[in-house]
Short mmCIF file of C-alpha atoms and ligand atoms in Angstrom, two decimals:
data_model
loop_
_atom_site.label_atom_id
_atom_site.label_comp_id
_atom_site.label_asym_id
_atom_site.label_seq_id
_atom_site.Cartn_x
_atom_site.Cartn_y
_atom_site.Cartn_z
CA MET H 20 -1.93 -8.55 5.24
CA LYS H 21 -4.27 -8.69 2.26
CA ARG H 22 -3.66 -5.67 0.04
CA ILE H 23 -6.72 -4.06 -1.47
CA SER H 24 -6.07 -1.66 -4.33
CA LEU H 25 -8.27 1.35 -5.02
CA SER H 26 -9.47 -0.36 -8.22
CA ARG H 27 -10.52 -3.43 -6.30
CA TYR H 28 -12.17 -1.32 -3.59
CA LEU H 29 -14.18 0.54 -6.24
CA VAL H 30 -15.19 -2.68 -7.99
CA GLU H 31 -16.42 -4.00 -4.64
CA GLN H 32 -18.33 -0.79 -3.97
CA GLN H 33 -19.97 -1.22 -7.36
CA ARG H 34 -20.55 -4.99 -7.39
CA VAL H 35 -21.06 -6.11 -3.85
CA ASP H 36 -23.04 -3.21 -2.49
CA GLY H 37 -24.22 -1.39 -5.62
CA ARG H 38 -23.12 1.83 -3.95
CA ILE H 39 -21.66 3.32 -7.09
CA PRO H 40 -22.66 2.95 -10.74
CA PRO H 41 -19.98 1.67 -13.16
CA GLN H 42 -19.64 5.08 -14.81
CA LEU H 43 -18.77 6.72 -11.49
CA ARG H 44 -16.26 3.98 -10.73
CA LEU H 45 -14.51 4.58 -14.05
CA LEU H 46 -14.49 8.33 -13.45
CA LEU H 47 -12.88 7.89 -10.01
CA GLU H 48 -10.26 5.61 -11.57
CA VAL H 49 -9.38 8.35 -14.05
CA VAL H 50 -9.16 10.97 -11.29
CA ALA H 51 -6.87 8.69 -9.27
CA ARG H 52 -4.65 8.14 -12.31
CA ALA H 53 -4.40 11.91 -12.81
CA CYS H 54 -3.43 12.35 -9.13
CA LYS H 55 -0.71 9.72 -9.55
CA HIS H 56 0.60 11.67 -12.52
CA ILE H 57 0.53 14.97 -10.56
CA SER H 58 2.31 13.23 -7.68
CA HIS H 59 5.16 12.29 -10.02
CA SER H 60 5.51 15.92 -11.19
CA VAL H 61 5.44 17.18 -7.59
CA ASN H 62 8.14 14.67 -6.66
CA LYS H 63 10.49 15.79 -9.43
CA GLY H 64 10.46 19.36 -8.14
CA ALA H 65 13.31 21.45 -9.51
CA LEU H 66 14.56 18.46 -11.53
CA GLY H 67 11.33 18.49 -13.54
CA ASP H 68 11.30 22.29 -13.92
CA VAL H 69 7.90 22.39 -12.20
CA LEU H 70 8.65 24.89 -9.42
CA GLY H 71 8.19 28.66 -9.43
CA THR H 72 5.66 31.07 -10.81
CA ALA H 73 4.02 31.15 -14.22
CA SER H 74 3.44 34.50 -15.88
CA SER H 75 -0.36 34.23 -15.57
CA GLU H 76 -3.09 34.94 -13.03
CA ASN H 77 -6.16 32.80 -12.41
CA VAL H 78 -9.76 33.98 -12.39
CA GLN H 79 -9.48 35.05 -8.74
CA GLY H 80 -6.54 37.32 -9.62
CA GLU H 81 -4.06 35.05 -7.86
CA VAL H 82 -0.62 34.44 -9.35
CA GLN H 83 -0.46 30.95 -10.79
CA LYS H 84 2.38 28.61 -9.98
CA LYS H 85 3.69 26.34 -12.72
CA LEU H 86 2.33 23.36 -10.80
CA ASP H 87 -1.17 24.93 -10.59
CA ILE H 88 -1.23 24.94 -14.39
CA ILE H 89 0.39 21.53 -14.85
CA ALA H 90 -2.01 19.87 -12.40
CA ASN H 91 -4.99 21.55 -14.08
CA GLU H 92 -3.88 20.27 -17.50
CA VAL H 93 -3.28 16.75 -16.22
CA LEU H 94 -6.81 16.58 -14.80
CA ILE H 95 -8.40 17.98 -17.96
CA GLU H 96 -6.47 15.68 -20.29
CA ALA H 97 -7.06 12.59 -18.18
CA ASN H 98 -10.81 13.16 -18.11
CA GLU H 99 -11.35 14.55 -21.58
CA TRP H 100 -11.88 11.23 -23.31
CA GLY H 101 -13.17 9.22 -20.41
CA GLY H 102 -16.79 9.33 -21.53
CA HIS H 103 -18.33 9.63 -18.06
CA LEU H 104 -18.25 13.39 -17.79
CA ALA H 105 -20.38 16.14 -19.26
CA ALA H 106 -18.10 18.94 -18.05
CA MET H 107 -15.45 20.03 -15.58
CA ALA H 108 -14.88 23.15 -13.49
CA SER H 109 -11.63 24.18 -11.85
CA GLU H 110 -10.42 26.83 -9.45
CA GLU H 111 -7.84 27.68 -12.11
CA MET H 112 -10.25 28.19 -15.03
CA GLU H 113 -12.70 31.01 -15.46
CA GLY H 114 -15.48 29.05 -17.17
CA ILE H 115 -16.50 25.43 -17.29
CA TYR H 116 -14.81 22.96 -19.63
CA VAL H 117 -17.38 21.06 -21.66
CA VAL H 118 -16.18 17.61 -22.67
CA PRO H 119 -16.18 17.73 -26.48
CA ASN H 120 -18.04 15.52 -28.95
CA ARG H 121 -19.81 13.29 -26.54
CA TYR H 122 -22.96 11.48 -27.50
CA PRO H 123 -24.76 10.55 -25.38
CA GLN H 124 -23.61 13.25 -23.00
CA GLY H 125 -21.72 12.04 -19.90
CA GLU H 126 -23.70 11.86 -16.67
CA TYR H 127 -21.31 13.53 -14.27
CA LEU H 128 -19.72 16.88 -13.47
CA LEU H 129 -16.22 17.06 -12.00
CA LEU H 130 -14.99 20.01 -9.96
CA PHE H 131 -11.45 20.40 -8.65
CA ASP H 132 -8.82 22.49 -6.98
CA PRO H 133 -5.93 21.02 -9.01
CA LEU H 134 -3.21 22.13 -6.62
CA ASP H 135 -4.15 23.19 -3.12
CA GLY H 136 -1.56 24.90 -0.94
CA SER H 137 0.25 26.73 -3.73
CA SER H 138 2.39 28.73 -1.30
CA ASN H 139 3.94 25.45 -0.12
CA ILE H 140 5.01 24.11 -3.54
CA ASP H 141 8.41 25.76 -3.65
CA VAL H 142 9.25 25.03 -0.01
CA ASN H 143 8.73 21.25 -0.20
CA VAL H 144 5.75 21.14 2.17
CA SER H 145 2.62 18.98 1.62
CA ILE H 146 0.19 20.09 -1.08
CA GLY H 147 -2.72 18.31 -2.75
CA THR H 148 -5.57 17.98 -5.23
CA ILE H 149 -9.20 18.28 -4.08
CA PHE H 150 -12.12 16.96 -6.15
CA SER H 151 -15.90 16.80 -6.05
CA VAL H 152 -18.33 14.92 -8.30
CA LEU H 153 -21.92 15.97 -9.00
CA LYS H 154 -24.57 14.40 -11.22
CA MET H 155 -25.96 16.24 -14.20
CA PRO H 156 -29.49 17.36 -13.34
CA GLU H 157 -32.15 14.88 -14.56
CA GLY H 158 -33.42 15.41 -18.08
CA ASP H 159 -30.95 18.22 -18.74
CA ARG H 160 -29.78 18.48 -22.32
CA GLY H 161 -26.71 20.59 -23.04
CA VAL H 162 -24.50 21.42 -20.10
CA ASP H 163 -23.95 24.93 -18.75
CA GLU H 164 -22.57 26.61 -15.65
CA GLY H 165 -25.96 26.52 -13.94
CA ASP H 166 -25.79 22.71 -13.81
CA PHE H 167 -22.85 22.99 -11.41
CA LEU H 168 -24.70 25.20 -8.92
CA GLN H 169 -25.83 22.37 -6.65
CA ALA H 170 -25.53 22.30 -2.87
CA GLY H 171 -22.73 20.17 -1.42
CA LYS H 172 -25.20 17.60 -0.10
CA GLN H 173 -25.82 16.59 -3.73
CA GLN H 174 -22.24 15.36 -4.20
CA VAL H 175 -21.94 11.73 -5.26
CA ALA H 176 -18.20 11.44 -4.61
CA ALA H 177 -15.56 13.67 -3.07
CA GLY H 178 -11.95 13.38 -2.05
CA TYR H 179 -8.43 14.69 -2.13
CA CYS H 180 -4.96 13.43 -2.78
CA VAL H 181 -2.24 14.77 -0.49
CA TYR H 182 1.32 14.90 -1.85
CA GLY H 183 3.36 14.67 1.33
CA PRO H 184 5.91 12.22 2.72
CA GLN H 185 3.39 9.73 1.34
CA THR H 186 0.95 10.32 -1.49
CA THR H 187 -2.45 9.43 -0.03
CA LEU H 188 -5.83 9.55 -1.71
CA VAL H 189 -8.83 9.99 0.57
CA LEU H 190 -12.29 9.25 -0.77
CA THR H 191 -15.96 9.16 0.09
CA VAL H 192 -18.85 7.96 -2.04
CA GLY H 193 -21.28 8.51 0.83
CA ASP H 194 -20.46 5.42 2.82
CA GLY H 195 -17.70 6.59 5.15
CA VAL H 196 -14.16 7.66 4.36
CA ALA H 197 -11.38 5.44 3.06
CA MET H 198 -7.66 6.21 2.64
CA PHE H 199 -5.30 4.78 0.00
CA THR H 200 -1.55 5.29 -0.09
CA LEU H 201 0.34 5.23 -3.39
CA ASP H 202 2.71 2.28 -3.68
CA ARG H 203 5.26 3.71 -6.07
CA GLU H 204 6.84 0.34 -6.92
CA GLN H 205 3.49 -1.16 -7.87
CA GLY H 206 2.07 2.07 -9.25
CA SER H 207 -1.24 1.63 -7.44
CA PHE H 208 -3.14 3.13 -4.54
CA VAL H 209 -3.51 0.63 -1.68
CA LEU H 210 -6.19 0.78 1.03
CA VAL H 211 -4.65 1.79 4.36
CA GLN H 212 -7.72 2.77 6.38
CA GLU H 213 -11.45 2.35 6.13
CA ASN H 214 -14.22 3.92 8.17
CA VAL H 215 -12.08 6.88 9.25
CA GLN H 216 -13.48 8.58 12.38
CA ILE H 217 -12.73 12.05 13.72
CA PRO H 218 -12.86 12.22 17.53
CA ALA H 219 -15.66 14.55 18.68
CA ASP H 220 -13.36 16.42 21.08
CA THR H 221 -9.93 17.82 20.47
CA LYS H 222 -7.17 19.97 21.94
CA GLU H 223 -5.81 21.15 18.61
CA PHE H 224 -6.93 24.10 16.51
CA ALA H 225 -5.80 25.36 13.10
CA ILE H 226 -6.21 28.98 12.03
CA ASN H 227 -3.92 31.61 10.53
CA MET H 228 -3.28 33.58 13.73
CA SER H 229 -1.74 36.52 11.84
CA ASN H 230 -5.29 37.54 10.91
CA MET H 231 -6.45 37.75 14.53
CA ARG H 232 -6.98 41.51 14.50
CA HIS H 233 -9.35 41.13 11.54
CA TRP H 234 -11.53 38.34 12.96
CA ASP H 235 -15.16 38.53 13.93
CA ALA H 236 -15.95 38.46 17.68
CA PRO H 237 -17.13 34.79 17.90
CA VAL H 238 -13.91 33.51 16.32
CA LYS H 239 -11.78 35.72 18.55
CA ARG H 240 -13.69 34.50 21.59
CA TYR H 241 -13.22 30.83 20.67
CA VAL H 242 -9.49 31.16 20.09
CA ASP H 243 -9.00 33.32 23.22
CA GLU H 244 -10.67 30.59 25.27
CA CYS H 245 -8.35 27.97 23.75
CA LEU H 246 -5.31 30.13 24.44
CA ALA H 247 -6.36 30.60 28.08
CA GLY H 248 -5.62 26.89 28.54
CA LYS H 249 -6.08 25.02 31.83
CA GLU H 250 -6.81 28.23 33.75
CA GLY H 251 -9.43 29.39 31.24
CA PRO H 252 -13.07 28.42 30.71
CA ARG H 253 -12.12 25.32 28.70
CA GLY H 254 -10.00 23.91 31.52
CA LYS H 255 -7.45 22.35 29.20
CA ASP H 256 -4.37 23.37 27.21
CA PHE H 257 -4.64 23.56 23.43
CA ASN H 258 -2.05 23.09 20.72
CA MET H 259 -2.00 24.92 17.40
CA ARG H 260 -1.09 23.82 13.85
CA TRP H 261 -1.33 25.75 10.57
CA ILE H 262 0.16 24.20 7.46
CA ALA H 263 -1.41 26.63 4.96
CA SER H 264 -2.44 23.71 2.75
CA MET H 265 -6.05 22.87 3.48
CA VAL H 266 -5.48 19.30 2.28
CA ALA H 267 -2.70 18.77 4.80
CA ASP H 268 -4.64 20.39 7.65
CA VAL H 269 -7.75 18.35 6.85
CA HIS H 270 -5.66 15.20 6.54
CA ARG H 271 -4.33 15.74 10.05
CA ILE H 272 -7.86 16.29 11.34
CA LEU H 273 -9.11 13.08 9.69
CA THR H 274 -6.16 11.27 11.24
CA ARG H 275 -6.22 12.57 14.82
CA GLY H 276 -8.96 15.17 15.16
CA GLY H 277 -8.85 18.94 15.49
CA ILE H 278 -10.66 22.02 14.23
CA PHE H 279 -9.80 24.00 11.09
CA MET H 280 -11.01 27.55 10.53
CA TYR H 281 -10.68 29.95 7.65
CA PRO H 282 -13.38 32.37 8.75
CA TRP H 283 -14.71 35.56 7.18
CA ASP H 284 -12.60 38.51 8.29
CA LYS H 285 -12.49 42.28 7.96
CA ARG H 286 -9.66 42.41 5.42
CA GLU H 287 -12.08 42.09 2.52
CA PRO H 288 -15.46 42.35 4.26
CA GLU H 289 -17.47 41.95 1.05
CA LYS H 290 -15.99 38.46 0.50
CA PRO H 291 -17.65 35.68 2.53
CA GLY H 292 -14.24 34.04 3.05
CA LYS H 293 -11.03 33.04 1.31
CA LEU H 294 -11.76 29.42 0.49
CA ARG H 295 -13.97 28.30 -2.38
CA LEU H 296 -17.27 26.59 -1.76
CA MET H 297 -17.30 24.31 -4.80
CA TYR H 298 -13.65 23.19 -4.94
CA GLU H 299 -12.62 23.21 -1.29
CA ALA H 300 -15.37 23.58 1.30
CA ASN H 301 -17.94 21.18 -0.19
CA PRO H 302 -15.68 18.17 -0.81
CA MET H 303 -13.82 18.66 2.49
CA GLY H 304 -17.06 19.33 4.35
CA TRP H 305 -18.58 16.08 3.11
CA LEU H 306 -15.46 14.05 3.92
CA VAL H 307 -15.42 15.48 7.44
CA GLU H 308 -19.12 14.75 7.96
CA GLN H 309 -18.67 11.23 6.61
CA ALA H 310 -15.98 10.75 9.26
CA GLY H 311 -18.31 11.89 12.05
CA GLY H 312 -17.19 15.52 12.16
CA ALA H 313 -19.04 18.73 11.25
CA ALA H 314 -18.57 21.60 8.79
CA THR H 315 -20.28 25.01 8.92
CA ASN H 316 -19.71 28.57 7.74
CA GLY H 317 -20.24 29.71 11.34
CA ARG H 318 -24.01 29.80 10.94
CA GLU H 319 -25.14 27.01 8.67
CA ARG H 320 -24.04 23.62 7.44
CA ILE H 321 -21.65 24.01 4.49
CA LEU H 322 -23.40 21.21 2.56
CA ASP H 323 -26.74 23.05 2.72
CA ILE H 324 -25.47 26.24 1.10
CA GLN H 325 -27.05 26.87 -2.30
CA PRO H 326 -24.25 28.21 -4.52
CA THR H 327 -25.00 31.21 -6.71
CA LYS H 328 -21.77 31.21 -8.70
CA LEU H 329 -19.05 28.78 -9.65
CA HIS H 330 -16.17 30.51 -7.90
CA GLU H 331 -18.18 31.39 -4.78
CA ARG H 332 -16.20 31.83 -1.58
CA VAL H 333 -17.22 30.80 1.90
CA SER H 334 -16.19 30.97 5.53
CA VAL H 335 -15.10 27.51 6.71
CA ILE H 336 -15.13 25.89 10.16
CA LEU H 337 -14.71 22.11 10.13
CA GLY H 338 -13.43 19.14 12.10
CA SER H 339 -14.18 17.65 15.52
CA LYS H 340 -17.91 17.85 16.03
CA ASN H 341 -18.14 19.36 19.51
CA GLU H 342 -15.67 22.13 18.67
CA VAL H 343 -17.37 23.05 15.39
CA GLU H 344 -20.72 23.12 17.18
CA ARG H 345 -19.23 25.41 19.84
CA VAL H 346 -17.88 27.94 17.31
CA THR H 347 -21.18 27.84 15.43
CA ARG H 348 -23.07 28.44 18.68
CA TYR H 349 -20.83 31.44 19.46
CA HIS H 350 -21.87 32.89 16.08
CA LEU H 351 -25.59 32.18 16.41
CA ASP H 352 -25.86 33.13 20.07
CA PRO H 353 -22.95 35.35 21.13
CA SER H 354 -24.16 35.52 24.73
CA SER H 355 -24.19 31.75 25.22
CA PRO H 356 -21.86 30.54 28.00
CA ALA H 357 -18.59 28.72 27.34
P1 AHG P 597 -4.84 27.46 -3.01
O1 AHG P 597 -3.38 27.15 -2.97
O2 AHG P 597 -5.63 26.44 -3.78
O3 AHG P 597 -5.13 28.88 -3.45
O4 AHG P 597 -5.44 27.31 -1.54
C1 AHG P 597 -4.72 27.78 -0.43
C2 AHG P 597 -5.67 27.89 0.70
C3 AHG P 597 -5.72 26.70 1.63
O5 AHG P 597 -5.12 25.54 1.14
C4 AHG P 597 -5.04 27.15 2.89
O6 AHG P 597 -5.71 26.65 4.01
C5 AHG P 597 -5.12 28.64 2.84
O7 AHG P 597 -5.27 28.99 1.49
C6 AHG P 597 -3.90 29.32 3.39
O8 AHG P 597 -4.11 30.68 3.40
P2 AHG P 597 -3.14 31.70 4.16
O9 AHG P 597 -1.89 31.80 3.32
O10 AHG P 597 -3.94 32.99 4.16
O11 AHG P 597 -2.87 31.18 5.54
MN1 MN P 598 -6.96 25.46 -2.52
MN1 MN P 599 -5.36 25.73 -5.87
#
């Protein structure tokens, strides 16, 4: 079998099809290198003194794990001198990080959730890094937070790297989804699947069921109908999975289909959801759409949402198209039949 490395894949995307400019290719190479570095730290675990909690909180008031901070630093350092970026934003940093002393200013903005699935770090369950790339607005001189507030449909690249039994980087530049697994002996990511497709139908749902009593009626209805199985309105039995790492749940959905939901609930009614629009929902939403699936907040397409702040939260429903459309329909028209 001919092995195609991520570098070669990106060069082909640039040269053969002109799908990505050279600067974006170089940026994606740097992000992949940072993910490889994070993967090594994750692998060392207790031996590398990377487990456990740091004594700090992030901007959302969440306790930071040592690996949250390490992964954030790796991504900042890797990209600081690359020359393709104007600025970065991270779930773990309050404000944006402007790339210093660059003239001319880099063309791109990088956003990331450095370590997704923090509660799984110490228990040796899959975690990951999620990233999204935007272009600096045309003619903009001097970068500020407002430049990041672009809808998800403006992304020019998005992906994640899952640190599981294998380390796999999943990427879209707007021409389908490709997967690359890290070959540790060679030190490079190797293409393992191109043109990833999510089946439109599924019998598998993912939601944190412990929040059931807090859900909104349309979500409760959807899950109740799944739980009713063969005898219920859906006429088939469903299976459930919840890994509590969005990367790992989305990776399963890209591999074999399914629906993932982290909906708004009554615990903190003023918050639109738990997950973050810019670091989680947008990149994952675009990957899922690029693989033939759908992503909404229950009412509208995630990628159409105009962000109003960097750390904005959102309700997320994504995965197999027909299921996502069903849950969205239950929100928009509660009296519609199953
Ligand atoms: P993070 O570790 O970046 O804060 O994200 C965790 C997210 C997401 O990965 C996962 O789907 C969800 O939180 C799990 O939440 P619960 O613990 O409420 O199930
Ligand atoms: Mn996360
Ligand atoms: Mn995180």
